[in-house]
Amino acid sequence: MAGINANAPSALEKEQIIGMMEKEMEYRVDIFNKLTHTCFNKCMENKYKESELNMGENSCIDRCVSKYWLVTNLVGQLLGNNQPPM
């Protein structure tokens, strides 16, 4: 059979791959939402005085995001996933 690629994934394999990709996207969105929620609550005041972030808020968010990714990557490595989540 000249027109059929023996290495091409079957329909079931394609479905499994798509399912894994969907789970990966859900995981990434969940991590992003948790990061956003955590750093917002940590760095932002309850009263909004200005439309822009001030220097202290910017610094806090930078440090928070950096630490969040560091910890997320370390936990992933400890659990056997050697690749960072994003």
XYZ file of C-alpha atoms in Angstrom:
86
model
C 0.000 0.000 0.000
C 1.923 2.952 -1.283
C -0.423 5.726 -0.035
C -0.689 4.662 3.634
C 1.894 5.825 6.169
C 2.626 2.998 8.617
C 3.734 5.529 11.255
C 0.558 7.641 11.072
C -1.493 7.571 14.282
C -4.764 5.709 14.249
C -8.075 7.453 14.897
C -7.988 6.206 18.509
C -4.446 7.513 18.992
C -5.443 10.881 17.529
C -8.383 11.034 19.933
C -6.083 10.204 22.861
C -3.584 12.867 21.752
C -6.331 15.486 21.509
C -7.587 14.470 24.964
C -4.089 14.861 26.403
C -3.738 18.273 24.748
C -7.062 19.383 26.225
C -5.988 18.222 29.708
C -2.688 20.077 29.309
C -4.523 23.294 28.368
C -6.883 22.895 31.344
C -3.854 22.384 33.605
C -2.100 25.486 32.247
C -5.216 27.650 32.569
C -5.725 26.382 36.132
C -2.119 27.232 37.080
C -2.424 30.681 35.507
C -5.689 31.361 37.352
C -4.191 30.221 40.673
C -1.100 32.365 40.099
C -3.220 35.398 39.219
C -5.489 34.931 42.237
C -2.607 34.321 44.664
C -0.451 37.242 43.543
C -3.389 39.649 43.221
C -4.532 38.911 46.780
C -0.989 39.195 48.103
C 0.049 42.373 46.284
C -3.036 44.512 45.771
C -4.817 46.652 48.312
C -8.567 46.331 48.705
C -8.965 50.023 47.865
C -8.143 51.038 44.320
C -6.655 54.533 44.406
C -5.072 54.685 40.962
C -5.692 53.158 37.553
C -2.032 52.075 37.239
C 0.033 49.809 39.472
C 2.480 51.644 41.699
C 6.141 50.657 42.030
C 5.549 48.602 45.179
C 2.699 46.656 43.583
C 4.781 46.005 40.451
C 7.711 44.744 42.528
C 5.446 42.551 44.632
C 3.817 41.021 41.560
C 7.215 40.388 39.925
C 8.514 38.635 43.055
C 5.261 36.723 43.594
C 5.111 35.400 40.029
C 8.801 34.479 40.104
C 8.443 32.570 43.380
C 5.219 30.905 42.237
C 6.887 29.532 39.077
C 9.984 28.485 41.006
C 7.913 26.508 43.499
C 5.655 25.066 40.776
C 8.716 23.862 38.839
C 10.340 22.394 41.956
C 7.186 20.511 42.908
C 6.876 19.234 39.336
C 10.453 17.964 39.429
C 9.912 16.300 42.792
C 6.852 14.534 41.412
C 8.856 13.256 38.456
C 7.859 15.763 35.802
C 11.173 17.197 34.589
C 9.535 19.792 32.350
C 8.316 23.153 33.615
C 4.544 23.699 33.352
C 4.932 26.591 30.922
